[in-house]
PDB file of C-alpha atoms in Angstrom:
ATOM      1  CA  MET A  19      78.401 114.368  39.170  1.00  0.00           C
ATOM      2  CA  PRO A  20      77.362 116.615  36.758  1.00  0.00           C
ATOM      3  CA  LEU A  21      74.757 117.810  39.874  1.00  0.00           C
ATOM      4  CA  PHE A  22      77.769 119.485  41.125  1.00  0.00           C
ATOM      5  CA  ASN A  23      79.686 120.537  38.243  1.00  0.00           C
ATOM      6  CA  ASP A  24      79.194 124.230  38.372  1.00  0.00           C
ATOM      7  CA  LEU A  25      79.037 124.645  42.624  1.00  0.00           C
ATOM      8  CA  VAL A  26      82.148 126.638  43.845  1.00  0.00           C
ATOM      9  CA  PRO A  27      83.353 125.844  46.678  1.00  0.00           C
ATOM     10  CA  ALA A  28      81.738 126.909  49.458  1.00  0.00           C
ATOM     11  CA  GLU A  29      79.215 126.405  47.735  1.00  0.00           C
ATOM     12  CA  LEU A  30      80.780 122.635  48.036  1.00  0.00           C
ATOM     13  CA  GLU A  31      81.601 123.026  51.376  1.00  0.00           C
ATOM     14  CA  ARG A  32      78.214 123.088  52.480  1.00  0.00           C
ATOM     15  CA  ILE A  33      76.899 120.018  50.387  1.00  0.00           C
ATOM     16  CA  GLU A  34      80.243 118.097  52.399  1.00  0.00           C
ATOM     17  CA  ALA A  35      78.887 119.198  55.695  1.00  0.00           C
ATOM     18  CA  GLY A  36      75.837 117.058  55.024  1.00  0.00           C
ATOM     19  CA  THR A  37      77.692 114.348  53.060  1.00  0.00           C
ATOM     20  CA  ARG A  38      78.752 111.134  55.092  1.00  0.00           C
ATOM     21  CA  ARG A  39      79.952 108.296  53.765  1.00  0.00           C
ATOM     22  CA  VAL A  40      78.644 104.686  53.595  1.00  0.00           C
ATOM     23  CA  GLU A  41      79.907 101.370  53.370  1.00  0.00           C
ATOM     24  CA  CYS A  42      78.009  98.015  52.473  1.00  0.00           C
ATOM     25  CA  ALA A  43      79.223  94.470  52.383  1.00  0.00           C
ATOM     26  CA  ARG A  44      78.135  92.693  48.751  1.00  0.00           C
ATOM     27  CA  GLY A  45      74.438  91.145  50.344  1.00  0.00           C
ATOM     28  CA  GLU A  46      73.493  94.031  52.783  1.00  0.00           C
ATOM     29  CA  VAL A  47      70.718  96.422  52.573  1.00  0.00           C
ATOM     30  CA  LEU A  48      71.114  99.726  52.770  1.00  0.00           C
ATOM     31  CA  PHE A  49      67.284 100.773  52.711  1.00  0.00           C
ATOM     32  CA  ARG A  50      63.847  98.711  53.056  1.00  0.00           C
ATOM     33  CA  ARG A  51      60.981  99.186  51.507  1.00  0.00           C
ATOM     34  CA  GLY A  52      58.709 101.438  53.592  1.00  0.00           C
ATOM     35  CA  ASP A  53      61.921 103.314  55.539  1.00  0.00           C
ATOM     36  CA  ALA A  54      62.361 106.905  55.772  1.00  0.00           C
ATOM     37  CA  SER A  55      64.063 108.541  53.405  1.00  0.00           C
ATOM     38  CA  GLU A  56      66.467 112.017  54.520  1.00  0.00           C
ATOM     39  CA  GLY A  57      68.636 112.757  51.692  1.00  0.00           C
ATOM     40  CA  PHE A  58      69.600 110.553  47.940  1.00  0.00           C
ATOM     41  CA  TYR A  59      72.790 108.350  47.833  1.00  0.00           C
ATOM     42  CA  THR A  60      75.641 108.131  45.282  1.00  0.00           C
ATOM     43  CA  VAL A  61      77.288 105.107  44.192  1.00  0.00           C
ATOM     44  CA  ILE A  62      81.307 105.803  44.685  1.00  0.00           C
ATOM     45  CA  PHE A  63      81.734 102.019  43.969  1.00  0.00           C
ATOM     46  CA  GLY A  64      81.066  99.289  43.626  1.00  0.00           C
ATOM     47  CA  GLN A  65      76.526  98.007  42.584  1.00  0.00           C
ATOM     48  CA  VAL A  66      73.592  98.573  44.485  1.00  0.00           C
ATOM     49  CA  LYS A  67      70.031  96.588  43.230  1.00  0.00           C
ATOM     50  CA  LEU A  68      66.699  98.879  43.842  1.00  0.00           C
ATOM     51  CA  ALA A  69      64.196  96.242  43.618  1.00  0.00           C
ATOM     52  CA  PHE A  70      61.427  95.343  45.549  1.00  0.00           C
ATOM     53  CA  THR A  71      59.368  92.451  46.467  1.00  0.00           C
ATOM     54  CA  SER A  72      55.690  90.915  45.567  1.00  0.00           C
ATOM     55  CA  PRO A  73      53.578  89.644  47.148  1.00  0.00           C
ATOM     56  CA  SER A  74      54.088  86.283  46.222  1.00  0.00           C
ATOM     57  CA  GLY A  75      57.817  86.752  47.062  1.00  0.00           C
ATOM     58  CA  ALA A  76      59.113  86.644  43.567  1.00  0.00           C
ATOM     59  CA  GLU A  77      62.292  89.954  43.496  1.00  0.00           C
ATOM     60  CA  LYS A  78      61.781  91.990  40.979  1.00  0.00           C
ATOM     61  CA  VAL A  79      64.712  94.126  40.296  1.00  0.00           C
ATOM     62  CA  VAL A  80      63.922  98.430  39.109  1.00  0.00           C
ATOM     63  CA  GLU A  81      68.299  98.961  38.576  1.00  0.00           C
ATOM     64  CA  VAL A  82      70.911  98.757  39.078  1.00  0.00           C
ATOM     65  CA  MET A  83      73.153 101.305  40.222  1.00  0.00           C
ATOM     66  CA  GLY A  84      77.035 102.018  40.275  1.00  0.00           C
ATOM     67  CA  PRO A  85      79.477 104.494  40.034  1.00  0.00           C
ATOM     68  CA  GLY A  86      78.493 107.983  39.183  1.00  0.00           C
ATOM     69  CA  GLN A  87      74.982 107.137  39.551  1.00  0.00           C
ATOM     70  CA  SER A  88      72.249 108.902  42.061  1.00  0.00           C
ATOM     71  CA  PHE A  89      69.151 107.241  43.693  1.00  0.00           C
ATOM     72  CA  GLY A  90      66.547 108.542  46.053  1.00  0.00           C
ATOM     73  CA  GLU A  91      66.432 112.078  45.320  1.00  0.00           C
ATOM     74  CA  ALA A  92      62.183 111.778  43.800  1.00  0.00           C
ATOM     75  CA  VAL A  93      61.745 110.299  47.049  1.00  0.00           C
ATOM     76  CA  MET A  94      63.319 113.070  48.401  1.00  0.00           C
ATOM     77  CA  PHE A  95      61.483 115.413  47.499  1.00  0.00           C
ATOM     78  CA  LEU A  96      57.893 113.515  47.996  1.00  0.00           C
ATOM     79  CA  GLU A  97      58.639 113.198  51.736  1.00  0.00           C
ATOM     80  CA  LYS A  98      57.633 109.569  51.515  1.00  0.00           C
ATOM     81  CA  PRO A  99      58.940 106.454  52.806  1.00  0.00           C
ATOM     82  CA  TYR A 100      61.153 103.907  49.606  1.00  0.00           C
ATOM     83  CA  PRO A 101      58.979 102.282  47.951  1.00  0.00           C
ATOM     84  CA  VAL A 102      61.351  99.804  46.860  1.00  0.00           C
ATOM     85  CA  PHE A 103      64.468  98.239  48.981  1.00  0.00           C
ATOM     86  CA  ALA A 104      68.271  99.180  48.156  1.00  0.00           C
ATOM     87  CA  GLN A 105      71.190  96.301  48.450  1.00  0.00           C
ATOM     88  CA  ALA A 106      74.730  95.920  47.545  1.00  0.00           C
ATOM     89  CA  LEU A 107      75.652  93.518  45.026  1.00  0.00           C
ATOM     90  CA  SER A 108      79.409  93.721  45.810  1.00  0.00           C
ATOM     91  CA  ASP A 109      80.599  95.968  48.792  1.00  0.00           C
ATOM     92  CA  SER A 110      80.364  99.436  47.576  1.00  0.00           C
ATOM     93  CA  VAL A 111      80.962 102.297  49.073  1.00  0.00           C
ATOM     94  CA  LEU A 112      78.351 105.301  48.675  1.00  0.00           C
ATOM     95  CA  LEU A 113      77.796 109.307  50.227  1.00  0.00           C
ATOM     96  CA  HIS A 114      74.794 109.933  51.576  1.00  0.00           C
ATOM     97  CA  ILE A 115      73.748 113.244  50.937  1.00  0.00           C
ATOM     98  CA  SER A 116      71.362 114.770  53.690  1.00  0.00           C
ATOM     99  CA  ARG A 117      67.697 115.876  52.181  1.00  0.00           C
ATOM    100  CA  SER A 118      68.233 119.341  54.794  1.00  0.00           C
ATOM    101  CA  VAL A 119      71.404 120.570  52.119  1.00  0.00           C
ATOM    102  CA  VAL A 120      70.120 120.679  49.349  1.00  0.00           C
ATOM    103  CA  PHE A 121      66.706 122.022  50.103  1.00  0.00           C
ATOM    104  CA  ALA A 122      68.836 125.117  51.491  1.00  0.00           C
ATOM    105  CA  GLU A 123      71.112 124.693  48.806  1.00  0.00           C
ATOM    106  CA  ILE A 124      68.037 124.786  46.151  1.00  0.00           C
ATOM    107  CA  GLU A 125      66.977 128.002  47.769  1.00  0.00           C
ATOM    108  CA  ARG A 126      70.331 129.606  47.663  1.00  0.00           C
ATOM    109  CA  ASP A 127      70.300 128.800  44.070  1.00  0.00           C
ATOM    110  CA  PRO A 128      67.778 128.262  41.028  1.00  0.00           C
ATOM    111  CA  ARG A 129      70.167 126.965  38.668  1.00  0.00           C
ATOM    112  CA  PHE A 130      70.775 124.042  40.729  1.00  0.00           C
ATOM    113  CA  ALA A 131      67.007 123.335  41.354  1.00  0.00           C
ATOM    114  CA  ARG A 132      67.369 123.106  37.239  1.00  0.00           C
ATOM    115  CA  ARG A 133      70.438 120.549  37.816  1.00  0.00           C
ATOM    116  CA  ILE A 134      68.492 118.389  39.990  1.00  0.00           C
ATOM    117  CA  ILE A 135      65.747 118.564  37.590  1.00  0.00           C
ATOM    118  CA  SER A 136      67.465 118.276  34.719  1.00  0.00           C
ATOM    119  CA  GLY A 137      68.353 114.918  36.441  1.00  0.00           C
ATOM    120  CA  LEU A 138      65.355 113.523  37.604  1.00  0.00           C
ATOM    121  CA  SER A 139      63.439 113.196  33.762  1.00  0.00           C
ATOM    122  CA  ARG A 140      66.391 111.734  32.736  1.00  0.00           C
ATOM    123  CA  ARG A 141      65.725 109.130  34.981  1.00  0.00           C
ATOM    124  CA  LEU A 142      61.914 109.372  34.112  1.00  0.00           C
ATOM    125  CA  HIS A 143      62.694 109.394  30.597  1.00  0.00           C
ATOM    126  CA  SER A 144      64.587 106.021  30.922  1.00  0.00           C
ATOM    127  CA  LEU A 145      61.604 104.659  33.119  1.00  0.00           C
ATOM    128  CA  VAL A 146      59.293 105.464  30.214  1.00  0.00           C
ATOM    129  CA  ILE A 147      61.387 103.749  27.207  1.00  0.00           C
ATOM    130  CA  ASP A 148      61.707 100.637  29.734  1.00  0.00           C
ATOM    131  CA  LEU A 149      57.475 100.523  29.977  1.00  0.00           C
ATOM    132  CA  GLU A 150      57.942 100.627  26.390  1.00  0.00           C
ATOM    133  CA  THR A 151      59.802  97.305  25.990  1.00  0.00           C
ATOM    134  CA  TYR A 152      58.793  95.301  29.107  1.00  0.00           C
ATOM    135  CA  THR A 153      55.080  95.656  26.712  1.00  0.00           C
ATOM    136  CA  LEU A 154      55.868  95.995  23.460  1.00  0.00           C
ATOM    137  CA  ARG A 155      59.119  93.810  23.003  1.00  0.00           C
ATOM    138  CA  SER A 156      59.638  90.434  23.676  1.00  0.00           C
ATOM    139  CA  GLY A 157      62.076  88.516  26.075  1.00  0.00           C
ATOM    140  CA  THR A 158      64.262  87.706  23.368  1.00  0.00           C
ATOM    141  CA  GLN A 159      64.346  92.223  22.132  1.00  0.00           C
ATOM    142  CA  ARG A 160      65.085  93.067  25.699  1.00  0.00           C
ATOM    143  CA  LEU A 161      68.009  90.833  25.441  1.00  0.00           C
ATOM    144  CA  ILE A 162      69.168  91.179  22.842  1.00  0.00           C
ATOM    145  CA  GLY A 163      68.004  95.095  23.942  1.00  0.00           C
ATOM    146  CA  TYR A 164      70.417  94.858  26.700  1.00  0.00           C
ATOM    147  CA  LEU A 165      73.363  92.927  25.069  1.00  0.00           C
ATOM    148  CA  LEU A 166      73.486  95.243  22.282  1.00  0.00           C
ATOM    149  CA  ARG A 167      73.961  98.308  24.318  1.00  0.00           C
ATOM    150  CA  GLY A 168      77.458  97.000  25.707  1.00  0.00           C
ATOM    151  CA  VAL A 169      79.092  96.783  22.204  1.00  0.00           C
ATOM    152  CA  PRO A 170      81.094  98.953  22.350  1.00  0.00           C
ATOM    153  CA  GLU A 171      80.838 102.439  19.530  1.00  0.00           C
ATOM    154  CA  GLY A 172      82.167 101.501  16.756  1.00  0.00           C
ATOM    155  CA  ALA A 173      83.356  98.028  17.112  1.00  0.00           C
ATOM    156  CA  ALA A 174      83.787  95.357  14.201  1.00  0.00           C
ATOM    157  CA  ALA A 175      80.863  93.466  13.362  1.00  0.00           C
ATOM    158  CA  GLY A 176      81.898  91.180  15.257  1.00  0.00           C
ATOM    159  CA  PRO A 177      82.892  88.883  17.561  1.00  0.00           C
ATOM    160  CA  VAL A 178      82.421  90.648  19.675  1.00  0.00           C
ATOM    161  CA  GLU A 179      83.248  90.012  23.940  1.00  0.00           C
ATOM    162  CA  VAL A 180      79.938  91.706  26.701  1.00  0.00           C
ATOM    163  CA  ALA A 181      80.621  91.088  30.306  1.00  0.00           C
ATOM    164  CA  LEU A 182      77.827  91.399  32.581  1.00  0.00           C
ATOM    165  CA  THR A 183      78.362  92.878  35.535  1.00  0.00           C
ATOM    166  CA  ILE A 184      74.938  91.554  36.859  1.00  0.00           C
ATOM    167  CA  SER A 185      74.588  87.793  37.307  1.00  0.00           C
ATOM    168  CA  LYS A 186      72.402  85.880  35.422  1.00  0.00           C
ATOM    169  CA  THR A 187      69.104  86.167  37.717  1.00  0.00           C
ATOM    170  CA  VAL A 188      69.319  89.520  38.611  1.00  0.00           C
ATOM    171  CA  LEU A 189      69.916  90.371  34.766  1.00  0.00           C
ATOM    172  CA  ALA A 190      66.468  88.302  34.383  1.00  0.00           C
ATOM    173  CA  SER A 191      64.727  89.871  36.453  1.00  0.00           C
ATOM    174  CA  ARG A 192      65.740  93.425  35.387  1.00  0.00           C
ATOM    175  CA  LEU A 193      64.056  92.208  32.052  1.00  0.00           C
ATOM    176  CA  SER A 194      61.651  91.573  33.434  1.00  0.00           C
ATOM    177  CA  LEU A 195      62.048  87.075  32.706  1.00  0.00           C
ATOM    178  CA  THR A 196      62.653  84.119  34.731  1.00  0.00           C
ATOM    179  CA  PRO A 197      65.739  83.034  34.839  1.00  0.00           C
ATOM    180  CA  GLU A 198      64.756  79.916  33.245  1.00  0.00           C
ATOM    181  CA  HIS A 199      63.667  82.132  30.375  1.00  0.00           C
ATOM    182  CA  LEU A 200      66.519  83.405  30.330  1.00  0.00           C
ATOM    183  CA  SER A 201      68.786  80.638  29.785  1.00  0.00           C
ATOM    184  CA  ARG A 202      66.219  78.988  27.870  1.00  0.00           C
ATOM    185  CA  ILE A 203      67.247  82.732  24.746  1.00  0.00           C
ATOM    186  CA  LEU A 204      71.149  82.435  26.343  1.00  0.00           C
ATOM    187  CA  HIS A 205      69.920  78.226  23.925  1.00  0.00           C
ATOM    188  CA  ASP A 206      68.418  79.436  21.563  1.00  0.00           C
ATOM    189  CA  LEU A 207      71.072  82.577  20.413  1.00  0.00           C
ATOM    190  CA  THR A 208      74.036  79.890  20.983  1.00  0.00           C
ATOM    191  CA  GLU A 209      72.242  77.367  18.974  1.00  0.00           C
ATOM    192  CA  ASP A 210      71.592  80.231  15.500  1.00  0.00           C
ATOM    193  CA  GLN A 211      75.375  80.676  16.119  1.00  0.00           C
ATOM    194  CA  LEU A 212      74.827  84.270  17.162  1.00  0.00           C
ATOM    195  CA  VAL A 213      76.350  84.150  20.774  1.00  0.00           C
ATOM    196  CA  SER A 214      78.429  82.417  22.909  1.00  0.00           C
ATOM    197  CA  VAL A 215      78.463  81.995  26.582  1.00  0.00           C
ATOM    198  CA  GLU A 216      80.858  81.194  28.924  1.00  0.00           C
ATOM    199  CA  GLY A 217      79.892  82.216  32.659  1.00  0.00           C
ATOM    200  CA  ARG A 218      79.241  85.821  32.715  1.00  0.00           C
ATOM    201  CA  SER A 219      80.969  86.622  29.428  1.00  0.00           C
ATOM    202  CA  ILE A 220      78.836  86.663  26.466  1.00  0.00           C
ATOM    203  CA  ARG A 221      80.450  86.470  22.781  1.00  0.00           C
ATOM    204  CA  ILE A 222      78.033  88.015  20.185  1.00  0.00           C
ATOM    205  CA  LEU A 223      79.257  86.656  17.195  1.00  0.00           C
ATOM    206  CA  ASP A 224      78.207  88.782  14.292  1.00  0.00           C
ATOM    207  CA  VAL A 225      76.727  92.440  15.494  1.00  0.00           C
ATOM    208  CA  GLU A 226      74.183  92.970  12.696  1.00  0.00           C
ATOM    209  CA  ALA A 227      72.971  89.377  12.548  1.00  0.00           C
ATOM    210  CA  LEU A 228      72.365  89.712  16.157  1.00  0.00           C
ATOM    211  CA  ARG A 229      71.114  93.015  15.962  1.00  0.00           C
ATOM    212  CA  ARG A 230      68.426  92.198  12.460  1.00  0.00           C
ATOM    213  CA  TYR A 231      67.426  88.759  14.255  1.00  0.00           C
ATOM    214  CA  GLY A 232      66.066  91.577  17.245  1.00  0.00           C
ATOM    215  CA  ASP A 233      64.079  93.288  14.893  1.00  0.00           C
TER     216      ASP A 233
END
């Protein structure tokens, strides 16, 4: 993790002393909304969704965390309960780093605090972009933007395969769409010969044409 890149072995040993390995089977809930936070998590492998449930029972996926990503830092500093629940989307292994060991390291080295602030700032920037996307862009534009992020840099105009790492149901919630709306958008893009869909594999037939369509 970039957060720990500059630590010397003695510092890493202190962090390790407050770290435990967490294994989650697919579907297992890591923590629930309202649970107390005692530290933060980083994903070693697998996927974990962060979500909340509305009073009507609808689920909204806030973020899907994968290997190398961390979550829970902000709540740890606020010393407030979790505002979301975390559930494994696949068999996963995580590390839980305790609040006490993080706070002790901040006391020893202010540079450590700056690295944490930098990571939280990136997360905030990402959430602001998400808010802008949900507010100002249509469902079609949201999906196209998501697909284009999966296109390798320097890839040819097409066709390009984009493999979804999450189910279409989770993707729909992540993009603030209903599953039915997502299906209609994929159907329209297929009818316009911009993509072809086979399970979780989406082939972009013409990258530039899809980009223009989204614009």
